[in-house]
XYZ file of C-alpha atoms in Angstrom:
227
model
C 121.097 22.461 117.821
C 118.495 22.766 114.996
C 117.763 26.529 116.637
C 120.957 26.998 116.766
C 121.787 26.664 113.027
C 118.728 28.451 112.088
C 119.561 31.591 114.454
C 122.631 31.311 112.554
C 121.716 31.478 109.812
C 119.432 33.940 109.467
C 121.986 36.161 111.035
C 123.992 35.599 107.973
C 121.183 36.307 106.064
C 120.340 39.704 107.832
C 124.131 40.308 107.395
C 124.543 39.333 103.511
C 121.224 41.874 103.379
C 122.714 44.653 105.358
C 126.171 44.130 103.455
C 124.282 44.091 99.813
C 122.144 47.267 100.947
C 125.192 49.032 101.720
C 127.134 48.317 98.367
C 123.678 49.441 96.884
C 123.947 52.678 98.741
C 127.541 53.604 97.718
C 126.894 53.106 94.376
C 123.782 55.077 94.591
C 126.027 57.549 95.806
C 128.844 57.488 93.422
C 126.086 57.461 90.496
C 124.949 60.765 91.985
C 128.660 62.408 92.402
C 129.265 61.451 89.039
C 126.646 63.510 87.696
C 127.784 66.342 90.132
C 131.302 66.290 88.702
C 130.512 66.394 85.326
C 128.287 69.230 85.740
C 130.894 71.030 87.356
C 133.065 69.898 84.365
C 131.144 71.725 81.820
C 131.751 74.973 83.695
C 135.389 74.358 83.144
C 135.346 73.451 78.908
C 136.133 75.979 76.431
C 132.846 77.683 74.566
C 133.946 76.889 71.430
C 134.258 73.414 72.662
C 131.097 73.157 74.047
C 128.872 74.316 71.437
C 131.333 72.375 68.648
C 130.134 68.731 70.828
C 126.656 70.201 72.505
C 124.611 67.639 71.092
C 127.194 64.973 72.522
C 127.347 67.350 75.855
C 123.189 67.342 75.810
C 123.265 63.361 75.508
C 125.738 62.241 78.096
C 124.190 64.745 80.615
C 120.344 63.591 79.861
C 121.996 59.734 80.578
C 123.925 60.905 83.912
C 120.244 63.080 84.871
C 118.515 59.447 84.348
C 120.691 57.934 86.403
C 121.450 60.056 89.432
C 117.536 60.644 89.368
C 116.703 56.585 89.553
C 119.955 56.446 92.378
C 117.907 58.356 94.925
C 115.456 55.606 95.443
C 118.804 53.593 96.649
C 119.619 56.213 99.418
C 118.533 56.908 102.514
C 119.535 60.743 102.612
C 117.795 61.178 99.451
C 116.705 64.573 100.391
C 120.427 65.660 101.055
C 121.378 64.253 97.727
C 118.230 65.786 95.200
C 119.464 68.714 96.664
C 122.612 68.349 95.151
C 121.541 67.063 92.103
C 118.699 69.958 92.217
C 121.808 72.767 92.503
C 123.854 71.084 89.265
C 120.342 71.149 87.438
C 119.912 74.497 88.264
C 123.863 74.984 87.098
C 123.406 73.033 84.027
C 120.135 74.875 82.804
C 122.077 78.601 83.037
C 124.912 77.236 80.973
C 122.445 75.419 78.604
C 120.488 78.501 77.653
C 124.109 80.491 77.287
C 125.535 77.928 74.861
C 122.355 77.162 72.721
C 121.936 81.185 72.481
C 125.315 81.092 71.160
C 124.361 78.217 68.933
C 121.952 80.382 67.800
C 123.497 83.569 67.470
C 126.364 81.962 64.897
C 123.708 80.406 63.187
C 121.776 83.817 62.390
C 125.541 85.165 61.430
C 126.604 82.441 58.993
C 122.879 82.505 57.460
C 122.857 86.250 56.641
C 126.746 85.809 55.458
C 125.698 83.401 52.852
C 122.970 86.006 52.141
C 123.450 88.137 49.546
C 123.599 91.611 50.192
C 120.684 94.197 48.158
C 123.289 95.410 46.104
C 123.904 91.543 44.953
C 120.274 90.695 45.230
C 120.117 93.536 42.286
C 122.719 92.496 40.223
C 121.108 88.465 40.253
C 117.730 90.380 39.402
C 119.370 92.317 36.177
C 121.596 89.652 35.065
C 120.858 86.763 36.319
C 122.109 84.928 39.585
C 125.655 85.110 40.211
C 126.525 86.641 36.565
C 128.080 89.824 37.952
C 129.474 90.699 41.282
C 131.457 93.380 42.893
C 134.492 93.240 40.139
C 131.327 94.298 37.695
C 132.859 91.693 35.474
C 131.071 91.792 31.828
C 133.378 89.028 30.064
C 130.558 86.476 29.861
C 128.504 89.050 27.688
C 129.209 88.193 23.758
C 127.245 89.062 20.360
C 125.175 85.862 20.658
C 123.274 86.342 24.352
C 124.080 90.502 24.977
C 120.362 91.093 23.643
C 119.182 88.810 25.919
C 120.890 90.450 28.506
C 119.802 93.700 27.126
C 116.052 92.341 27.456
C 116.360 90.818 30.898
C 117.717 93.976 32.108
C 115.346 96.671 30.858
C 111.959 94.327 31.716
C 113.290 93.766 35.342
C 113.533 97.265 35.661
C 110.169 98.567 34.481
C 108.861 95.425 36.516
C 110.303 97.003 39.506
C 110.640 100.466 38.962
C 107.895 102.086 41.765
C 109.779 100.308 44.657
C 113.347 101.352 43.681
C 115.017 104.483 45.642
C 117.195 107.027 44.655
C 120.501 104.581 45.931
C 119.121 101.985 43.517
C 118.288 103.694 40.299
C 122.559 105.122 40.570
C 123.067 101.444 40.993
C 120.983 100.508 37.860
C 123.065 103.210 35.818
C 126.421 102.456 37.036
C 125.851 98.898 35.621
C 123.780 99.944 32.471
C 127.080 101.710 31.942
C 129.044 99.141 32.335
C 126.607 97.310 30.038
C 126.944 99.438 27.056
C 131.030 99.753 27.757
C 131.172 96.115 26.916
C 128.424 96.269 23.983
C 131.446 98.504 22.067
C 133.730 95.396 22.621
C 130.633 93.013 21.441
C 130.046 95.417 18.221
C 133.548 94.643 16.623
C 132.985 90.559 17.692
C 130.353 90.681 15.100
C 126.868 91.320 16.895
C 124.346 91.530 14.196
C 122.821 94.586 12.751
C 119.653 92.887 13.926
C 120.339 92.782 17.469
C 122.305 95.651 17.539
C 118.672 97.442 16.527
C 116.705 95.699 18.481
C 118.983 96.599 21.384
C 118.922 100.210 20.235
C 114.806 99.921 20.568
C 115.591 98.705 24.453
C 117.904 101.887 25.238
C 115.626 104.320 23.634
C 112.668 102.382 26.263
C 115.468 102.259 29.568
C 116.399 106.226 29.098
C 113.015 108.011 30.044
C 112.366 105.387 32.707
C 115.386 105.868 34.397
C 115.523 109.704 34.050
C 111.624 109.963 35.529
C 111.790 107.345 37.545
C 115.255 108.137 39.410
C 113.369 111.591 40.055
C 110.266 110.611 41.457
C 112.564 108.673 43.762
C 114.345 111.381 44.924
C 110.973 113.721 45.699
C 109.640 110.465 47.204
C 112.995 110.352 50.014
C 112.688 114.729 50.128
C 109.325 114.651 51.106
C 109.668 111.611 53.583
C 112.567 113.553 55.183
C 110.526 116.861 55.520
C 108.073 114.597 57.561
């Protein structure tokens, strides 16, 4: 009888073993699908949408990777299923290095959109950053800093005149124009006969340096053509 119960129960045993191994094995299996299907998923979602939630996107799929990879060791067709999982990899990488050039690409954009352009990059050089922009707007000039301006303008310039072409020295006279239009408006506001000499002394310096200069720029580009 003793036999018996212990023939029994190891039968049971063997059974709760076999029954516990196969609950193991389907959720092995549904681990690995999982990953499948969201792979698959990813195909289906809207660019936008994936690179606006990548870094989500990039976290959920390293979890599901980690799992359907540790869910082999639960299967006994484990060759069938890396397969699988070895395809969506394979899936997943293509559409990782499309969205993360993407990524990249808008990046680059918005970067050189907040750049300014040479033009600009002149202006903040002459004036000062952000003091005049495409309107060429000269209000903020008055009798008590336009020497200053005056001074800032005509030292950048001879700092920088041997690397500025032709397309730059007209850009340095169409705004030392517009400088001296608003130095009219400045004169009857009250600017000093002080500054107003003193500014006279920096015009007298600009003229010949942009005349000469603006010249040798011009033989500089003929030359360089003619090669």
């Amino acid at each position: 009888m003793k036999s018996t119960n212990l023939v029994l129960g190891m039968a049971v045993l063997a059974l709760g073993f076999t029954s516990c191994k196969g609950e193991k094995e389907k959720e092995a299996e549904k681990t690995v699908e999982s990953y499948v299907v969201y792979v698959d998923s990813l195909e289906n979602l809207a660019p936008e949408d994936a690179k606006a939630n990548w870094q989500s996107i990039e976290a959920t799929y390293e979890l599901k990777n980690n799992q359907a990879e540790t869910a082999l060791l639960d299967l006994k067709k484990s060759e069938e299923a890396r397969v699988k999982l070895e395809a969506s990899r394979t899936k997943y990488a293509a559409l990782q290095a499309q969205i993360q050039a993407e990524i990249q690409a808008q990046t680059q954009a918005q970067t050189q959109a907040q750049m300014p352009n040479s033009k600009q990059q002149m202006r903040n050089a002459l004036f000062g950053e952000g003091k005049i922009g495409e309107d060429m707007n000269f209000s903020w000039v008055n009798k008590d800093n336009i020497l200053n301006v005056y001074q800032q303008f005509v030292n950048t310039v001879q700092a920088n005149k041997d690397s500025y072409s032709r397309e730059d020295w007209d850009e340095i006279k169409l705004m030392y124009e517009a400088l001296d239009s608003r130095k009219n408006t400045v004169e009857k506001e009250g600017l000093t006969s002080s500054d107003n000499n003193k500014i006279a002394g920096l015009k007298l310096k600009f003229a010949p340096m942009y005349s000469l200069n603006r010249m040798g720029a011009k033989t500089d580009e003929m030359e360089e053509a003619k090669k």
